[in-house]
GROMACS .gro file of C-alpha atoms in nm:
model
  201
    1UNK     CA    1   0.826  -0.626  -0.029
    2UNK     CA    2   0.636  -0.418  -0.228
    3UNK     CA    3   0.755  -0.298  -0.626
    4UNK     CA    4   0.608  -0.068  -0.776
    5UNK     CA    5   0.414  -0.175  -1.157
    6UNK     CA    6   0.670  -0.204  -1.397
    7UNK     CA    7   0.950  -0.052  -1.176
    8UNK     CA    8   1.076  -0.344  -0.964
    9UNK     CA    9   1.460  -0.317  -1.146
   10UNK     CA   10   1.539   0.016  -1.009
   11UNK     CA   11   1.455  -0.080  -0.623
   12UNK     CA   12   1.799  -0.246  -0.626
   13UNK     CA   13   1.949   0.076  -0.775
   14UNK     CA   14   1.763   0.251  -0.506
   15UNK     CA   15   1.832   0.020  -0.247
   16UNK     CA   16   2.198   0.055  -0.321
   17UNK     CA   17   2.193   0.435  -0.303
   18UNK     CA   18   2.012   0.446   0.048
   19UNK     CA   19   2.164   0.177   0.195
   20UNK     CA   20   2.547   0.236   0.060
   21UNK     CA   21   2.623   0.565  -0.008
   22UNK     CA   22   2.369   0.764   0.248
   23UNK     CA   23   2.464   0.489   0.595
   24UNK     CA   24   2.651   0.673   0.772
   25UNK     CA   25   2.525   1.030   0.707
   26UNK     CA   26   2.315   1.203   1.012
   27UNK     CA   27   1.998   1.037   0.982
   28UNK     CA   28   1.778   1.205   1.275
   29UNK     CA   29   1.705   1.439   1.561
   30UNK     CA   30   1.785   1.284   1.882
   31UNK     CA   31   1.511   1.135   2.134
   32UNK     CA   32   1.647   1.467   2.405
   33UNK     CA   33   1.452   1.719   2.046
   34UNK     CA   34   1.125   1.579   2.073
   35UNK     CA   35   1.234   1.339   1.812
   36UNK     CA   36   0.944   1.327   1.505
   37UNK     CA   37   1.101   1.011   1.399
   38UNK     CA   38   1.154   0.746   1.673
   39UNK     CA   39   0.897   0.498   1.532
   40UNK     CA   40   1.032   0.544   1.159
   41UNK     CA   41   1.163   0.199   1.226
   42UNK     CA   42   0.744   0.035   1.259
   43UNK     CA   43   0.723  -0.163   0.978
   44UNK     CA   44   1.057  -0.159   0.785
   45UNK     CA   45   1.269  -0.334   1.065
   46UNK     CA   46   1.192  -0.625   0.915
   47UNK     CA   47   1.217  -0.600   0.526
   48UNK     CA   48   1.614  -0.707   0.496
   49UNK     CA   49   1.746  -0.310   0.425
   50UNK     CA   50   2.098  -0.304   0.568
   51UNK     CA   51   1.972   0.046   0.696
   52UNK     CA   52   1.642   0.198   0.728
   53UNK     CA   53   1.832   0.542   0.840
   54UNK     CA   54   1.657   0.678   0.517
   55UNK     CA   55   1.293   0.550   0.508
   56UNK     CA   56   1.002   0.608   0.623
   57UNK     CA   57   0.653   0.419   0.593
   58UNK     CA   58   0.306   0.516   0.467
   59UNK     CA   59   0.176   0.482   0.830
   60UNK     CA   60   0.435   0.691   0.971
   61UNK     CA   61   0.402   1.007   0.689
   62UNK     CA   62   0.035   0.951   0.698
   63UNK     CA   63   0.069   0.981   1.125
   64UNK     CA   64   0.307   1.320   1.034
   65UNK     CA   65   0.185   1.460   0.794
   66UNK     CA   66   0.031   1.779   1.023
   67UNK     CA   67   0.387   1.835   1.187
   68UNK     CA   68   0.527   2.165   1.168
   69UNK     CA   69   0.877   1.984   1.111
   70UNK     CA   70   0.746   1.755   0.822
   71UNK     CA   71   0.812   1.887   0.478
   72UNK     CA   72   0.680   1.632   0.200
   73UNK     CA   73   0.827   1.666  -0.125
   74UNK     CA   74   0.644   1.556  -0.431
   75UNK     CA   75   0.876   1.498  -0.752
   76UNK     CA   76   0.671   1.359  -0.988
   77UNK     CA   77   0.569   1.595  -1.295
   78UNK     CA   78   0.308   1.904  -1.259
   79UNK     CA   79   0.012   1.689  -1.453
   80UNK     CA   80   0.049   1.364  -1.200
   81UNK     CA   81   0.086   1.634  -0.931
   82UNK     CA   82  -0.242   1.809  -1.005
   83UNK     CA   83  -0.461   1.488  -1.048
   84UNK     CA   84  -0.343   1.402  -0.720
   85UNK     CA   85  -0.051   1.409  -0.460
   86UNK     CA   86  -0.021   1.364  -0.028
   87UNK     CA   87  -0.206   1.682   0.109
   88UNK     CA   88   0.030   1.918   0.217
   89UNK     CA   89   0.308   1.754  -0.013
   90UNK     CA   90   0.476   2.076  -0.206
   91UNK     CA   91   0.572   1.974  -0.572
   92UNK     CA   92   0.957   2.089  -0.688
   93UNK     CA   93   1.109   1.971  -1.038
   94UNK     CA   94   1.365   1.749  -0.945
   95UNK     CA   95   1.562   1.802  -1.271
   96UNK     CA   96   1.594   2.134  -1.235
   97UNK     CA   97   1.672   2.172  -0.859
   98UNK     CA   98   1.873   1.814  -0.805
   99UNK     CA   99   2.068   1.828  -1.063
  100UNK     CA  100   2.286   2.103  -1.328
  101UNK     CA  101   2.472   2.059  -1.613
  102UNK     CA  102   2.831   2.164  -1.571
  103UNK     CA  103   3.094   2.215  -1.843
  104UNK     CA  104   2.838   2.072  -2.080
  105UNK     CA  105   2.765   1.728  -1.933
  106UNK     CA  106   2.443   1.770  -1.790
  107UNK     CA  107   2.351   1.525  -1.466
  108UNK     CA  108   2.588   1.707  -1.192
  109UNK     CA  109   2.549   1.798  -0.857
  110UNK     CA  110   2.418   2.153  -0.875
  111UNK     CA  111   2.572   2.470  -0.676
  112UNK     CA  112   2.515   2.449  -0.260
  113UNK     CA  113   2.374   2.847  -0.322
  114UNK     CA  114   2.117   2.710  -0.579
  115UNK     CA  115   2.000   2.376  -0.412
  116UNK     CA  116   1.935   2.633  -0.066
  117UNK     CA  117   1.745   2.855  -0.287
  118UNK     CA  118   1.517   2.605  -0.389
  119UNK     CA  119   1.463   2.445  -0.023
  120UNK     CA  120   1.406   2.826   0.081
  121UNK     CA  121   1.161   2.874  -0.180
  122UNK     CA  122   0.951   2.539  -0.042
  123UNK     CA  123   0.944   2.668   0.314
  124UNK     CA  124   1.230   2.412   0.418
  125UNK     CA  125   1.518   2.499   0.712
  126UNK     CA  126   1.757   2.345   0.815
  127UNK     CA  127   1.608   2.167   1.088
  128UNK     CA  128   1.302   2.011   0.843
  129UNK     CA  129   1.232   1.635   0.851
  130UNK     CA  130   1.179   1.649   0.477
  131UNK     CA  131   1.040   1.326   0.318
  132UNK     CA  132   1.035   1.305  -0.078
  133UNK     CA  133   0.845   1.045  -0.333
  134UNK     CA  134   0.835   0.988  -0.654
  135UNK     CA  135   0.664   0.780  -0.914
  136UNK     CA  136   0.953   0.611  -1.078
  137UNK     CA  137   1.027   0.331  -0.787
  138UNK     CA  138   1.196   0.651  -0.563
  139UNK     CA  139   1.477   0.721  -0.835
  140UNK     CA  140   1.405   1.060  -0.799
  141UNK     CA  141   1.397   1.101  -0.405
  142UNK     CA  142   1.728   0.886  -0.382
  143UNK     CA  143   1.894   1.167  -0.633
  144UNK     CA  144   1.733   1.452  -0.395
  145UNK     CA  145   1.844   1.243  -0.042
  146UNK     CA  146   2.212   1.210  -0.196
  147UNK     CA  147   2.216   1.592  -0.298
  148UNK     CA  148   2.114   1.687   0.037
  149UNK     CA  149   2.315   1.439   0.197
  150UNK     CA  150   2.622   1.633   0.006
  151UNK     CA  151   2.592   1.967   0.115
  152UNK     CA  152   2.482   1.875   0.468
  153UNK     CA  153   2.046   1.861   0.550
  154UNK     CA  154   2.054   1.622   0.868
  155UNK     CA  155   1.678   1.489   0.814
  156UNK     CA  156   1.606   1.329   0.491
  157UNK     CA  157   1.384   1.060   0.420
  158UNK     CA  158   1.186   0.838   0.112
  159UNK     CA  159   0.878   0.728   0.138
  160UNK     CA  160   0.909   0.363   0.090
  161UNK     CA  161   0.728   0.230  -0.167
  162UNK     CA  162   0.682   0.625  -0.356
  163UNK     CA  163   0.327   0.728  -0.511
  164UNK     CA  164   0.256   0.380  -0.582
  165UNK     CA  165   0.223   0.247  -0.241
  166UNK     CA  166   0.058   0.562  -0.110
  167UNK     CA  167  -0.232   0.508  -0.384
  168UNK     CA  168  -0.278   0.130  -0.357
  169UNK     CA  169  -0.325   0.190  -0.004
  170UNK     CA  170  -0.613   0.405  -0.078
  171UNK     CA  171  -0.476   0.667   0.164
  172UNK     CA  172  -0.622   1.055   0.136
  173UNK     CA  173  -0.483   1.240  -0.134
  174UNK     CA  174  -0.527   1.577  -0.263
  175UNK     CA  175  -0.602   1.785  -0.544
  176UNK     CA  176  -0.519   2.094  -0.369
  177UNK     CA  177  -0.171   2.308  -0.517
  178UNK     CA  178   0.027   2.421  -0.189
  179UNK     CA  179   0.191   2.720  -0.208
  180UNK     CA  180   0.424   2.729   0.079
  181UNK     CA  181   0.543   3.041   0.289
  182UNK     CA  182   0.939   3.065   0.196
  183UNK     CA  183   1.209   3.045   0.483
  184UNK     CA  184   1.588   3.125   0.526
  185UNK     CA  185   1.840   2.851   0.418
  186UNK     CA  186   2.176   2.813   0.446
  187UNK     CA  187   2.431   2.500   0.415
  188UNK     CA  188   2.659   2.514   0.718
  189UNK     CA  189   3.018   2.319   0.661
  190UNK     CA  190   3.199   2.200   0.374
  191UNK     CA  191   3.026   1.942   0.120
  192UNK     CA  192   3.098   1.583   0.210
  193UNK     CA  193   3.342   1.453  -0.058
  194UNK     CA  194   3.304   1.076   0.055
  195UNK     CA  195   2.988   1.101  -0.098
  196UNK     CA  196   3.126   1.200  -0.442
  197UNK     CA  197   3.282   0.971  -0.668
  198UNK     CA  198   3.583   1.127  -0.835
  199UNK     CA  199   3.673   1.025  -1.235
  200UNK     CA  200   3.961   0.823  -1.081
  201UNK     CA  201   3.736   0.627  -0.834
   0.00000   0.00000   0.00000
């Protein structure tokens, strides 16, 4: 299994997030679309995730990364961004799109208008296989996967292993700032409560 320098505590935070509160949610496009994800399972079928629903491999996003349905998501900070991120990969400030602060306690789930803003902004619809990373052990793509997951995105994914893996592997990276072409976004449905826990709970 690979853990990131310094950041092997949070995998079983992470772990926890994709693999309790996100099974279940819509995970993919079926095989009838043209599916861009029926060998996400290659090389994490066998790592001992009770569900890889949520992940996808260096090999895979590094055989994707030119599809028109493939949105990567970097979340690390602008400086880390601009010595270096996946090409194509569009950088977004997790803090200020994945979460809000509400009634003065800061950390909430933000508004449904405000998070479809932001995935208009990057180009994103709602049909986008969108894949995020992070260079904090994926702390950051599990926050944007459960926000998503919320409000109702049916494709989103972590890169397993984040940054880290992705530069160990010595796999092409880019210096180049993408400035994507905005799209149309709107949340269809009601936000999935089950994946809230109440003050009660």
């Amino acid at each position: 299994m690979y853990l990131p320098t310094k950041k092997w505590l949070i995998r079983p935070l992470v772990a926890l997030l994709l693999n309790g509160a996100l099974v279940g949610t819509a995970a993919c496009s079926s095989d009838d679309d043209g599916d861009l994800v029926a060998d996400v399972a290659s090389g994490l079928d066998d790592r001992g995730y009770a569900s890889i629903d949520r992940l996808v491999t260096t090999d895979w996003l590094a055989d994707h990364l030119d599809d028109d349905g493939v949105l990567v998501v970097d979340l690390r900070n602008e400086e880390d961004y601009a010595a270096g991120h996946i090409p194509g990969a569009v950088r977004v400030t997790p803090g200020a799109t994945f979460q809000a602060e509400v009634d003065g306690v800061p950390g909430m789930l933000p508004p449904a208008d405000a998070v479809a803003a932001s995935l208009a902004a990057i180009g994103a619809t709602p049909e986008t296989t969108i894949v995020f990373y992070d260079g904090i052990g994926s702390l950051w793509a599990s926050r944007a996967i459960w926000v998503l997951a919320v409000y109702g995105h049916e494709d989103t994914r972590a890169l397993d292993g984040a940054w880290g893996l992705w530069e160990s592997e010595g796999l092409e990276v880019s210096t180049d700032a993408v400035t994507p072409a905005s799209a149309t976004y709107a949340f269809s449905g009601a936000p999935n409560s089950k994946l809230i826990a109440s003050w009660d709970e």
